[in-house]
mmCIF file of C-alpha atoms in Angstrom:
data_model
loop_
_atom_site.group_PDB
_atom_site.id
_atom_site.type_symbol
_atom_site.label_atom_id
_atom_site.label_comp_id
_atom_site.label_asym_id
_atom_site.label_seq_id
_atom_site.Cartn_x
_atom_site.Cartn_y
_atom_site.Cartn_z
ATOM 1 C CA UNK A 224 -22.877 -31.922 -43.087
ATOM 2 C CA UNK A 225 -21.467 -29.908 -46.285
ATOM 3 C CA UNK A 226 -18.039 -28.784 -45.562
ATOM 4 C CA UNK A 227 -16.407 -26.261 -47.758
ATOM 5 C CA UNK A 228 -14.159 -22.997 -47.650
ATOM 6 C CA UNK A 229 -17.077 -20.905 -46.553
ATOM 7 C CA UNK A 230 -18.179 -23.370 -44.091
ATOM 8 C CA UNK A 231 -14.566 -23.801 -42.210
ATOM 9 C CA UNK A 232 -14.274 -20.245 -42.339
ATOM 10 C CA UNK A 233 -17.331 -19.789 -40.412
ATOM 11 C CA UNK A 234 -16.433 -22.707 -38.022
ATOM 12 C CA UNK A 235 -13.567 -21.225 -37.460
ATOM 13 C CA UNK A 236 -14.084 -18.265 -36.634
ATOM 14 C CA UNK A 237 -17.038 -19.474 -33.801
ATOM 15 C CA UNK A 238 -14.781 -21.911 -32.410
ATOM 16 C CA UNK A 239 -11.842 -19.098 -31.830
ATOM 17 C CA UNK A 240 -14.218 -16.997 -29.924
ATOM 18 C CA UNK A 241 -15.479 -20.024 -27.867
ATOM 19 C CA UNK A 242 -11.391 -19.994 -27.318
ATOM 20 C CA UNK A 243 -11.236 -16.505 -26.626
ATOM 21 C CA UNK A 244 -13.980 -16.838 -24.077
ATOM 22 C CA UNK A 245 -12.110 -19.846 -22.159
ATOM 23 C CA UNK A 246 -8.881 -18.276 -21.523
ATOM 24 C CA UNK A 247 -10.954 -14.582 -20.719
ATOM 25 C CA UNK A 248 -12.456 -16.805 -17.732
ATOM 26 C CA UNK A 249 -9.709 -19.517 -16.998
ATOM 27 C CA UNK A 250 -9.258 -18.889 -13.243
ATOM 28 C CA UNK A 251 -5.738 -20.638 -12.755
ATOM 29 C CA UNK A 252 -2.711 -20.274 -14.432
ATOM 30 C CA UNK A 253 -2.560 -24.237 -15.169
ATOM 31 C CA UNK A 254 -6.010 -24.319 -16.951
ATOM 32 C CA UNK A 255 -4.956 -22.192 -19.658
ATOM 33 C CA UNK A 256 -3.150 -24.728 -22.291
ATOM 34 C CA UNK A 257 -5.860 -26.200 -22.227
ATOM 35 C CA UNK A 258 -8.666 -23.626 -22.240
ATOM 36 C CA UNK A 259 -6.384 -22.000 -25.057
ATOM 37 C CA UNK A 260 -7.394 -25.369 -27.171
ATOM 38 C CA UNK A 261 -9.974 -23.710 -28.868
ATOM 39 C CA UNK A 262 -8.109 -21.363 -30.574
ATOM 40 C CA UNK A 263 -5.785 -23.575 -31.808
ATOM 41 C CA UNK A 264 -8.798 -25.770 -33.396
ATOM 42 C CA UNK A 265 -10.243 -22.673 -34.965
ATOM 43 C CA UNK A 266 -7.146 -21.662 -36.307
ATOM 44 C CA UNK A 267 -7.499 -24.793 -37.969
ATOM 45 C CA UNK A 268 -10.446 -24.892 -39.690
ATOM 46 C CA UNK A 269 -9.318 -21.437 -40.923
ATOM 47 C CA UNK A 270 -6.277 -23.106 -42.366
ATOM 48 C CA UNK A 271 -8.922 -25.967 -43.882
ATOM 49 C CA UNK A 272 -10.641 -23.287 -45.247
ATOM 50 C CA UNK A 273 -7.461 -21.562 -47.254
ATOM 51 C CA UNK A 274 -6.792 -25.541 -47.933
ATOM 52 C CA UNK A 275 -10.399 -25.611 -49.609
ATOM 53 C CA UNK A 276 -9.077 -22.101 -51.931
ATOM 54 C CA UNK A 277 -6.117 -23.657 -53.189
ATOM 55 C CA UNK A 278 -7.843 -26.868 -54.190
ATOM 56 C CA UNK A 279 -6.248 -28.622 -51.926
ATOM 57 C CA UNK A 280 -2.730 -30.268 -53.388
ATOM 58 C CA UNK A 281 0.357 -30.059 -51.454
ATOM 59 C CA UNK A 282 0.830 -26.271 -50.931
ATOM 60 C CA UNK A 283 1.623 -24.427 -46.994
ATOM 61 C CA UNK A 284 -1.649 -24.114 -46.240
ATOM 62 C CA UNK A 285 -1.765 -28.207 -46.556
ATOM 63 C CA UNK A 286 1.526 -28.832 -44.737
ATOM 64 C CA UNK A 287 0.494 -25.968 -41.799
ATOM 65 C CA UNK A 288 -3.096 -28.268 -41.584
ATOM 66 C CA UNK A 289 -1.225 -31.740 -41.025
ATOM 67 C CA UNK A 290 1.241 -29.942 -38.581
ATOM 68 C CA UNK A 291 -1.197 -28.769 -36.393
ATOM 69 C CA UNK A 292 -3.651 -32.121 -36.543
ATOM 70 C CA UNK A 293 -1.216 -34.416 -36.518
ATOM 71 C CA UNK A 294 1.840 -33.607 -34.381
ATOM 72 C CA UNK A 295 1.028 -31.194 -32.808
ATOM 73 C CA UNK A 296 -2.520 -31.953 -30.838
ATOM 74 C CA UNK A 297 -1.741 -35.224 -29.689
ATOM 75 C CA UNK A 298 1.159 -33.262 -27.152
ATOM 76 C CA UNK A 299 -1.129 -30.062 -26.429
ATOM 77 C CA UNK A 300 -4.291 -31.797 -25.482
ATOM 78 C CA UNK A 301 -2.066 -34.797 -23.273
ATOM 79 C CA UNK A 302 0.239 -32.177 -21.940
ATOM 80 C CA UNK A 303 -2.879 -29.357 -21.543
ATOM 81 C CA UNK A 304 -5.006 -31.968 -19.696
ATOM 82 C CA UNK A 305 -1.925 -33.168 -17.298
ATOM 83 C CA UNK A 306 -1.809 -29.652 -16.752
ATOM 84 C CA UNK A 307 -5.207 -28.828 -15.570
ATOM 85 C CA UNK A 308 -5.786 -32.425 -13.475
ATOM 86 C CA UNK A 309 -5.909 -32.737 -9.918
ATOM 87 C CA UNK A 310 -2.936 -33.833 -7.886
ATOM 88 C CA UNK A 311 -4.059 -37.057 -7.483
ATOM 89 C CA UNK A 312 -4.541 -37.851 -11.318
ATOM 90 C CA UNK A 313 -1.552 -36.503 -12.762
ATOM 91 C CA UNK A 314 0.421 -39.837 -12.543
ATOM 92 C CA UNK A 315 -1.419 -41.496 -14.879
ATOM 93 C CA UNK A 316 -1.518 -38.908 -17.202
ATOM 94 C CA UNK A 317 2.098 -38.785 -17.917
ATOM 95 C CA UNK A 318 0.974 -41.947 -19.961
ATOM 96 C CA UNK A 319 -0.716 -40.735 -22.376
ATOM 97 C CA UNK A 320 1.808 -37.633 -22.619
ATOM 98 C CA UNK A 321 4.784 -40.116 -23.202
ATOM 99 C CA UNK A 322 2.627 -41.709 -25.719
ATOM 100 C CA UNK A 323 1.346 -38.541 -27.297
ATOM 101 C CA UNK A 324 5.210 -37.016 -27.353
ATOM 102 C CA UNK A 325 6.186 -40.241 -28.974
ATOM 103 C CA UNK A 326 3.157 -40.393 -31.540
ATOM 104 C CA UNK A 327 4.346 -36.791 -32.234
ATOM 105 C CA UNK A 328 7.856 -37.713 -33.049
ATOM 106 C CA UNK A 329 7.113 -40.383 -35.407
ATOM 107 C CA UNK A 330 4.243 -38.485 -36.972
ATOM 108 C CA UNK A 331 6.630 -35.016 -37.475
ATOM 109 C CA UNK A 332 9.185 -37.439 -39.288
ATOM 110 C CA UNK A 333 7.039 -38.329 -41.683
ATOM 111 C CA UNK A 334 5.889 -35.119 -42.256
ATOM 112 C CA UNK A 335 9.407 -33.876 -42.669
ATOM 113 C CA UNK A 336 10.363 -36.586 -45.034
ATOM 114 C CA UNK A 337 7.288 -37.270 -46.791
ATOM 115 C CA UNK A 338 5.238 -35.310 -48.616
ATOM 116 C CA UNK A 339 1.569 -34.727 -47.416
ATOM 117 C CA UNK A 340 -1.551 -34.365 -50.245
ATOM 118 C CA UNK A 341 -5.166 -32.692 -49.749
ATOM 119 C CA UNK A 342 -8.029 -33.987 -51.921
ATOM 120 C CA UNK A 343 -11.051 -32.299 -52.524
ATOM 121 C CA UNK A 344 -14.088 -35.867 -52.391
ATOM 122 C CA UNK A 345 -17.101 -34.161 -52.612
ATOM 123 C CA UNK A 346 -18.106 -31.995 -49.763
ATOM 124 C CA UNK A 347 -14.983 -33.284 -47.917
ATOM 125 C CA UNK A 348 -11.503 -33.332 -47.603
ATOM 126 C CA UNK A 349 -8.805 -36.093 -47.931
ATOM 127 C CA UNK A 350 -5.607 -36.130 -46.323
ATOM 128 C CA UNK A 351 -2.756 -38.469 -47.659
ATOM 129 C CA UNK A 352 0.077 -38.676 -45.822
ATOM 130 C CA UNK A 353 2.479 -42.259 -46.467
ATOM 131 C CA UNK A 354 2.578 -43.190 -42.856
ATOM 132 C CA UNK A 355 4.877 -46.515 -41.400
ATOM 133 C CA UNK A 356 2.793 -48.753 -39.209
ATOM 134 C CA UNK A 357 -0.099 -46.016 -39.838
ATOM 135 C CA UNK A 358 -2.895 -48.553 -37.122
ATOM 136 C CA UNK A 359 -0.035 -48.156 -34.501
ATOM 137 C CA UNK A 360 0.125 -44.179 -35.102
ATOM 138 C CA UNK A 361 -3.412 -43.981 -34.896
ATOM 139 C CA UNK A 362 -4.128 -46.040 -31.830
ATOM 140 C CA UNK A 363 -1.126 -43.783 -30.147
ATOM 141 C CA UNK A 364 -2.975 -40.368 -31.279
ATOM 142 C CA UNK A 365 -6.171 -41.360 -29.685
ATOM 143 C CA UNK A 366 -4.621 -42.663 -26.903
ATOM 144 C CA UNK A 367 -2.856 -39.442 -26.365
ATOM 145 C CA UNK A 368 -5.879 -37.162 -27.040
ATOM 146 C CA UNK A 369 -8.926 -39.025 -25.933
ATOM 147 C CA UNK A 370 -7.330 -41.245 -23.661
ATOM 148 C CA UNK A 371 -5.614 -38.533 -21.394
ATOM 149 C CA UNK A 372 -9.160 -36.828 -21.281
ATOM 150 C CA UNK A 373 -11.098 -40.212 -20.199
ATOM 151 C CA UNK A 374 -8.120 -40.279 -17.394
ATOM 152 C CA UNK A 375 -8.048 -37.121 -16.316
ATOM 153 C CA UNK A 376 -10.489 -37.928 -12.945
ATOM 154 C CA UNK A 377 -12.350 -34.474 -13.948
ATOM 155 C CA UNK A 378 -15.502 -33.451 -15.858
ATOM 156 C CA UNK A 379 -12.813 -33.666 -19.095
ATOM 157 C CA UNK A 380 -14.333 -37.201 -18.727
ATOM 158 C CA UNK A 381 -17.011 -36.216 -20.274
ATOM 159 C CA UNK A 382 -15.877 -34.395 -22.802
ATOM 160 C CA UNK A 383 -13.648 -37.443 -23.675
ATOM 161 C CA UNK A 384 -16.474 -39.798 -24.272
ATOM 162 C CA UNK A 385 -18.029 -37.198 -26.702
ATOM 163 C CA UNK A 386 -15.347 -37.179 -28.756
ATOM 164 C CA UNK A 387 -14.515 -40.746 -28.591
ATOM 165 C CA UNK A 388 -17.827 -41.269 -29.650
ATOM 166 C CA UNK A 389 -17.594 -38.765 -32.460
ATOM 167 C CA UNK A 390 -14.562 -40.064 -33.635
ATOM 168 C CA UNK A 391 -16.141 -43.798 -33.929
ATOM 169 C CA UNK A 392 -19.176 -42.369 -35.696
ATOM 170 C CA UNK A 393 -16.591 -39.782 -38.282
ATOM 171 C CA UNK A 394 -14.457 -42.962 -38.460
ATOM 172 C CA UNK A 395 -17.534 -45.575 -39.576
ATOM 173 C CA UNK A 396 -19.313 -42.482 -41.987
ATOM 174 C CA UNK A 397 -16.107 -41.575 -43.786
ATOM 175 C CA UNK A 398 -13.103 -43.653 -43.403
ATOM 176 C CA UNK A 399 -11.046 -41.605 -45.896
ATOM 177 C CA UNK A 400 -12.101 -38.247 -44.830
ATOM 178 C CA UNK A 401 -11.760 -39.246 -41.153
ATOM 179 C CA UNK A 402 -8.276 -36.878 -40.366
ATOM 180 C CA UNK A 403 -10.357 -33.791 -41.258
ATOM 181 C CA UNK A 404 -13.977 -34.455 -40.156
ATOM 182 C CA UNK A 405 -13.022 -35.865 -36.736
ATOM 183 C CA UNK A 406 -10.568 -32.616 -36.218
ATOM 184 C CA UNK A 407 -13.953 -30.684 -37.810
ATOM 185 C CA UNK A 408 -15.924 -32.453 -34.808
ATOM 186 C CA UNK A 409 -13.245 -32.065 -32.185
ATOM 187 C CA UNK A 410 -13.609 -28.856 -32.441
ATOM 188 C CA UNK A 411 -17.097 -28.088 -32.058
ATOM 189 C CA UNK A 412 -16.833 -30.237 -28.780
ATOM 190 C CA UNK A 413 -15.042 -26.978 -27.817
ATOM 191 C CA UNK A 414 -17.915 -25.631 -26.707
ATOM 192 C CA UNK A 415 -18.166 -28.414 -23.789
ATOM 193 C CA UNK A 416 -15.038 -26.995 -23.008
ATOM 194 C CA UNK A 417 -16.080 -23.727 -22.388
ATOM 195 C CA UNK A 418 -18.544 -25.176 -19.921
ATOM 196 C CA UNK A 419 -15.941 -26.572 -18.066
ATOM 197 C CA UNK A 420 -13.912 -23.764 -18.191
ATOM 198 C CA UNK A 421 -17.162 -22.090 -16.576
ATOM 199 C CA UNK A 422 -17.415 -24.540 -13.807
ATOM 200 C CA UNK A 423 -13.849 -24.406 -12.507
ATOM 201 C CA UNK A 424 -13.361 -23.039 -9.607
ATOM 202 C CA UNK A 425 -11.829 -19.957 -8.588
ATOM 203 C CA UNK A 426 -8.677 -21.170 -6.186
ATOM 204 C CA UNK A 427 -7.453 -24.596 -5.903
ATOM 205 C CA UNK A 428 -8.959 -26.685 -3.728
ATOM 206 C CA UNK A 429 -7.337 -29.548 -1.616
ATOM 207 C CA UNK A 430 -5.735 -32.445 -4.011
ATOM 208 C CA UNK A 431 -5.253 -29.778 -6.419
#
């Protein structure tokens, strides 16, 4: 896949209407954060894609990119899924929410104190932030993210195996790109969100 201003743009701009569609036809007030994911993830490749103008470097459109992958989606998706999980399940998911508040904390630090680079490699985009312990932030961001969808006891299951999987496969094809080709991937799964979103239903149910 060739990614490039044009491209993001494009991607972008899909994946925001996939967003709009999910909260139009979120049926309960505690789906939305999540449903509302999409937009957030198109936003982003629309911030990518001003990233791409600027040829990359250090500028806002950089720092706004790393705030959104890296502090900031490891809380929404946790907290979004603890949100929009049965009764029963929502124990379990303060886990990865602790862990994803945490991950947040330490990653918003070094954003704050560090500063963060964008390199144009080809058709793809490098990130460089100088993270401490960088294997422990990791593991605590996909624990946070995919984790808290693999526990959620719902369909999200499913979505959390897709983008475990895609995250392996971004992670083996381009281990220095991987920051902005698994958040390019991530949000293209947001079209199995909308299908959950579809499949909700329209009151809560027992458990619920």
């Amino acid at each position: 896949m060739c990614w490039s201003a044009t491209a993001d743009l494009a991607a972008g701009a899909g994946i925001a209407a996939v967003g709009v569609a999910c909260v139009t036809r979120a049926r309960r007030a505690r789906d939305i954060p999540l449903a509302a994911l999409p937009l957030l993830l198109g936003a982003h490749q629309i911030v990518e894609s001003l990233v791409w103008h600027s040829g990359g470097g250090t500028g806002p459109a950089t720092v706004a990119w790393a705030a959104i992958a890296l502090p900031l989606l490891p809380v929404w998706v946790s907290a979004g899924v603890l949100c929009a999980a049965p009764r029963h399940a929502r124990r379990r998911l303060t886990i990865p929410l602790v862990i994803g508040v945490v991950t947040a904390a330490a990653l918003t630090f070094a954003l704050a104190t560090r500063p963060v680079r964008a390199e144009i490699r080809g058709h793809t985009l490098g990130y460089v932030v100088d993270l401490a312990h960088p294997e422990l932030l990791v593991s605590g961001y996909l624990l946070a993210t995919v984790g808290s969808l693999l526990l959620s006891g719902d369909r999200l299951r499913l979505l959390g195996l897709l983008v475990g999987a895609g995250a392996l496969i971004c992670w083996a094809l381009w281990e220095l790109e991987f920051v902005s080709t698994w958040c390019g991937f991530a949000a293209v799964c947001s079209v199995a969100l909308y299908g959950w979103v579809r499949r909700r239903p329209d009151a809560p149910g027992r458990g619920n």
